[in-house]
Amino acid sequence: MKRAMTIRRARTRELVSVYAMVGIPYLLFMTFVLFPLLWILRYAFYDYDGIRSSYVGFDNFRVLLHDEVWWKAVGNTLVLTFGSLAIGIPLALVFAVILNGRIKGKIFFRSALYFPVLISAAIVGLIFRILLAPDTGIVNALLLSSGLIEKPLYVLASPLAALTTLILIEVWQGLGYNMTLMLAGLQRIPSELYEAAIIDGANERQKLAYITIPQLGPMLQTIMMLSVLNGLKIFDLVNVLTRGQPNHGSETMVTYIFNYFFEMEGYRAQQGYAASASVAAFLVISLVALLYFRLSRKLADYD
Amino acid sequence: MTRTHKSSSRPFGARAAAKPLLYLLLIAATAVALFPVAYVFMASFKTPQELLVGGTRLLPKKFTFDNYVTAWNAANFSRYTLNSVCYAGIVTACTVLFSTMLGYGFERKRFPGRKFMLGSFYFSMFVAGAVTIYPVFKLIVGAQLHHSLLGLILATLGGSSILPTLLVIGYLKGIPRELDESAIIDGCGAFGVYAKVLLPMLTPVIGVVTMITFQGTWNNYMLPLALTLTQPDNRPLSVGVTSLAYVTGQQGMAQWDLLIAGSCMAIVPIAIVYLWANRFFVGGLSAGAIKG
């Protein structure tokens, strides 16, 4: 009896100290992550401009369904995400395979290619504004002086060129990240596999196609999902470099939502509407996340 | 024979003829990766007049520190730098503390609510940040915390511990429980085990958490942008510098001198941290991708 009391008291004391340690950080998480999610879920069904709010059911979603700019933003987001994926992943694979080989100055090349990853995406946007400026930028100056163009290029003046520029910048910034992850994956491939292939008389290309890429598969899928999930939330680079212009030609889901929330760029604040767009964006992102879990369950034996 | 055998685990390794081509490719890629920042860095020492003319020169005609002086004194960048240092420093320190405590609680202890908490962490990895910015802004303004950096720091701490906690959990799984148990027998409480036994052993993962959190917070843009819309004095560098991109100077020209000097001021500290501790960056990011 007495012993049971002591055990219970010890357990209580343990619980108190555990909650004391976990409590404060988790409270912050609830306040600034979980509560905002519920807030969005609620106000998606309200007409709300920051001051007055009234329940409107699914009206916001109905308007959103026919909102051309929103669909343009969704389209642009998908183009940016999968465009940079289509160029960036193969490129990163090439450099990872090269740098996994016997190359002098490996560490230098790895670090140099990783360097752009360090910089804030917002500052990257600013750097490319500086480089691409029509009148003072070095890119135009170089092209003009080499005679390739006769008039300065306004790369950000057409939607197609703006999107292409954004994709290329994303590839530029993401290469080192993806490459480093792939290198980690390559180093996990057992060398016995290559030794066996040599004995069977395989050449370099066969080793790449039948050993390296299949063995790297799980890591490739992880990398792709990370790029997709982060890509769908793209905001910083776009907001600094193009502001969604010209004529919403480079608007993304999050820049569009941000503008409605904060009355930017001549938008009238409509937080209710922005909340419903947030829910829609959330659905798009979760759909991709769901796909990811489906895939990763297959890879349970990895790692 | 031995040579073939050695290079066998490395595709491309054996083909001597392809080597020069590979080096050419690597050098070209390095040039592309480094050129934008290198150009902006060199340009930061040009005079404002030279910047307005443009041209193809990489090195400044006349080497000057004036852009930095102007940015530091006239354009409030001293304030932005101080904000960035405080913001990233405090968030990083708290995140290290929080993520190790959360990781310890989740991995080593069983308590009511644990499953829910852990589940909500995994769930929020996919959604947090981008779409919930407005309610966060409302909360901070409602509590009148937007006048100082405190509001920004608290709001950032809400989400900054998620990935680090998962990293700590992964690392703790590799530390035998017998260590905790023997400490308990010696009379340590839950907090004692954390502080005296596990914290010293977590040093490697704390290094990783410090680096990724510092980099992430220093580079953070969206949240500080939203929370400082009405409080320009509270802006960190990433927001303060970029907010000048669409503001023209006195002669109706873009303020290239400020933009260029400011970009460098935002990049140089993180580059120094990287040179000093790049193994933590690389370790952190592969750990994040594999475990997360």
PDB file of C-alpha atoms in Angstrom, chain A residues 194-296:
ATOM      1  CA  TYR A 194      29.172  -2.770 -58.706  1.00  0.00           C
ATOM      2  CA  GLU A 195      31.753  -5.464 -58.115  1.00  0.00           C
ATOM      3  CA  ALA A 196      29.268  -8.149 -59.114  1.00  0.00           C
ATOM      4  CA  ALA A 197      28.343  -6.121 -62.198  1.00  0.00           C
ATOM      5  CA  ILE A 198      32.007  -5.879 -63.193  1.00  0.00           C
ATOM      6  CA  ILE A 199      32.358  -9.630 -62.918  1.00  0.00           C
ATOM      7  CA  ASP A 200      29.311  -9.977 -65.155  1.00  0.00           C
ATOM      8  CA  GLY A 201      31.007  -7.630 -67.634  1.00  0.00           C
ATOM      9  CA  ALA A 202      28.756  -4.599 -67.287  1.00  0.00           C
ATOM     10  CA  ASN A 203      29.903  -1.297 -68.737  1.00  0.00           C
ATOM     11  CA  GLU A 204      29.581   2.142 -67.156  1.00  0.00           C
ATOM     12  CA  ARG A 205      26.268   2.985 -68.774  1.00  0.00           C
ATOM     13  CA  GLN A 206      24.735  -0.329 -67.721  1.00  0.00           C
ATOM     14  CA  LYS A 207      25.932   0.206 -64.161  1.00  0.00           C
ATOM     15  CA  LEU A 208      24.283   3.617 -64.125  1.00  0.00           C
ATOM     16  CA  ALA A 209      20.991   2.361 -65.556  1.00  0.00           C
ATOM     17  CA  TYR A 210      20.718  -0.941 -63.680  1.00  0.00           C
ATOM     18  CA  ILE A 211      22.373  -0.197 -60.347  1.00  0.00           C
ATOM     19  CA  THR A 212      22.788   3.493 -59.585  1.00  0.00           C
ATOM     20  CA  ILE A 213      19.385   4.836 -60.582  1.00  0.00           C
ATOM     21  CA  PRO A 214      17.262   1.950 -59.218  1.00  0.00           C
ATOM     22  CA  GLN A 215      19.241   1.929 -55.957  1.00  0.00           C
ATOM     23  CA  LEU A 216      18.838   5.669 -55.686  1.00  0.00           C
ATOM     24  CA  GLY A 217      15.087   5.356 -56.288  1.00  0.00           C
ATOM     25  CA  PRO A 218      13.829   5.881 -52.726  1.00  0.00           C
ATOM     26  CA  MET A 219      16.086   8.891 -52.241  1.00  0.00           C
ATOM     27  CA  LEU A 220      14.975  10.316 -55.598  1.00  0.00           C
ATOM     28  CA  GLN A 221      11.357  10.016 -54.553  1.00  0.00           C
ATOM     29  CA  THR A 222      12.026  11.762 -51.256  1.00  0.00           C
ATOM     30  CA  ILE A 223      13.834  14.572 -53.054  1.00  0.00           C
ATOM     31  CA  MET A 224      11.051  14.972 -55.574  1.00  0.00           C
ATOM     32  CA  MET A 225       8.395  15.138 -52.887  1.00  0.00           C
ATOM     33  CA  LEU A 226      10.385  17.696 -50.926  1.00  0.00           C
ATOM     34  CA  SER A 227      10.774  19.867 -54.025  1.00  0.00           C
ATOM     35  CA  VAL A 228       7.101  19.537 -54.886  1.00  0.00           C
ATOM     36  CA  LEU A 229       5.890  20.352 -51.372  1.00  0.00           C
ATOM     37  CA  ASN A 230       8.197  23.355 -51.101  1.00  0.00           C
ATOM     38  CA  GLY A 231       7.564  24.376 -54.691  1.00  0.00           C
ATOM     39  CA  LEU A 232       3.809  24.572 -54.185  1.00  0.00           C
ATOM     40  CA  LYS A 233       4.379  27.075 -51.373  1.00  0.00           C
ATOM     41  CA  ILE A 234       6.646  29.329 -53.440  1.00  0.00           C
ATOM     42  CA  PHE A 235       6.354  32.957 -52.368  1.00  0.00           C
ATOM     43  CA  ASP A 236       9.611  34.722 -51.429  1.00  0.00           C
ATOM     44  CA  LEU A 237      11.347  34.632 -54.810  1.00  0.00           C
ATOM     45  CA  VAL A 238       8.231  35.577 -56.761  1.00  0.00           C
ATOM     46  CA  ASN A 239       7.230  38.351 -54.396  1.00  0.00           C
ATOM     47  CA  VAL A 240      10.592  40.060 -54.747  1.00  0.00           C
ATOM     48  CA  LEU A 241      11.434  39.374 -58.388  1.00  0.00           C
ATOM     49  CA  THR A 242       8.149  39.754 -60.256  1.00  0.00           C
ATOM     50  CA  ARG A 243       5.403  40.485 -57.713  1.00  0.00           C
ATOM     51  CA  GLY A 244       3.215  38.158 -59.747  1.00  0.00           C
ATOM     52  CA  GLN A 245       3.422  40.483 -62.729  1.00  0.00           C
ATOM     53  CA  PRO A 246       2.973  41.069 -65.633  1.00  0.00           C
ATOM     54  CA  ASN A 247      -0.813  40.952 -65.380  1.00  0.00           C
ATOM     55  CA  HIS A 248      -0.822  38.024 -62.899  1.00  0.00           C
ATOM     56  CA  GLY A 249       1.344  36.126 -65.397  1.00  0.00           C
ATOM     57  CA  SER A 250       3.616  34.887 -62.613  1.00  0.00           C
ATOM     58  CA  GLU A 251       1.104  34.976 -59.760  1.00  0.00           C
ATOM     59  CA  THR A 252       1.302  31.900 -57.519  1.00  0.00           C
ATOM     60  CA  MET A 253      -1.186  30.461 -55.036  1.00  0.00           C
ATOM     61  CA  VAL A 254       0.548  31.952 -52.032  1.00  0.00           C
ATOM     62  CA  THR A 255       1.257  35.395 -53.523  1.00  0.00           C
ATOM     63  CA  TYR A 256      -2.409  35.610 -54.486  1.00  0.00           C
ATOM     64  CA  ILE A 257      -3.548  34.636 -50.993  1.00  0.00           C
ATOM     65  CA  PHE A 258      -1.051  37.013 -49.383  1.00  0.00           C
ATOM     66  CA  ASN A 259      -2.302  39.939 -51.446  1.00  0.00           C
ATOM     67  CA  TYR A 260      -5.908  39.388 -50.385  1.00  0.00           C
ATOM     68  CA  PHE A 261      -4.952  38.988 -46.746  1.00  0.00           C
ATOM     69  CA  PHE A 262      -2.815  42.094 -46.532  1.00  0.00           C
ATOM     70  CA  GLU A 263      -4.296  44.501 -49.083  1.00  0.00           C
ATOM     71  CA  MET A 264      -1.172  44.495 -51.213  1.00  0.00           C
ATOM     72  CA  GLU A 265      -0.843  45.590 -54.816  1.00  0.00           C
ATOM     73  CA  GLY A 266      -4.209  47.338 -54.964  1.00  0.00           C
ATOM     74  CA  TYR A 267      -6.158  44.330 -53.734  1.00  0.00           C
ATOM     75  CA  ARG A 268      -9.027  45.147 -51.356  1.00  0.00           C
ATOM     76  CA  ALA A 269      -8.621  43.096 -48.198  1.00  0.00           C
ATOM     77  CA  GLN A 270     -10.972  40.100 -48.213  1.00  0.00           C
ATOM     78  CA  GLN A 271      -9.706  37.806 -45.517  1.00  0.00           C
ATOM     79  CA  GLY A 272     -12.660  35.444 -45.803  1.00  0.00           C
ATOM     80  CA  TYR A 273     -11.988  34.939 -49.478  1.00  0.00           C
ATOM     81  CA  ALA A 274      -8.264  34.542 -48.873  1.00  0.00           C
ATOM     82  CA  ALA A 275      -9.050  31.956 -46.185  1.00  0.00           C
ATOM     83  CA  SER A 276     -11.083  29.916 -48.655  1.00  0.00           C
ATOM     84  CA  ALA A 277      -8.237  30.138 -51.160  1.00  0.00           C
ATOM     85  CA  SER A 278      -5.918  28.966 -48.367  1.00  0.00           C
ATOM     86  CA  VAL A 279      -8.124  25.935 -47.800  1.00  0.00           C
ATOM     87  CA  ALA A 280      -8.043  25.230 -51.532  1.00  0.00           C
ATOM     88  CA  ALA A 281      -4.243  25.553 -51.565  1.00  0.00           C
ATOM     89  CA  PHE A 282      -4.095  23.307 -48.516  1.00  0.00           C
ATOM     90  CA  LEU A 283      -6.141  20.694 -50.389  1.00  0.00           C
ATOM     91  CA  VAL A 284      -3.764  20.817 -53.345  1.00  0.00           C
ATOM     92  CA  ILE A 285      -0.763  20.427 -51.054  1.00  0.00           C
ATOM     93  CA  SER A 286      -2.329  17.596 -49.007  1.00  0.00           C
ATOM     94  CA  LEU A 287      -3.253  15.748 -52.153  1.00  0.00           C
ATOM     95  CA  VAL A 288       0.409  15.698 -53.060  1.00  0.00           C
ATOM     96  CA  ALA A 289       1.345  14.786 -49.476  1.00  0.00           C
ATOM     97  CA  LEU A 290      -1.099  11.864 -49.589  1.00  0.00           C
ATOM     98  CA  LEU A 291       0.534  10.665 -52.763  1.00  0.00           C
ATOM     99  CA  TYR A 292       3.855  10.882 -50.963  1.00  0.00           C
ATOM    100  CA  PHE A 293       2.706   8.675 -48.086  1.00  0.00           C
ATOM    101  CA  ARG A 294       1.342   6.150 -50.563  1.00  0.00           C
ATOM    102  CA  LEU A 295       4.722   6.030 -52.230  1.00  0.00           C
ATOM    103  CA  SER A 296       6.760   5.986 -49.068  1.00  0.00           C
TER     104      SER A 296
END
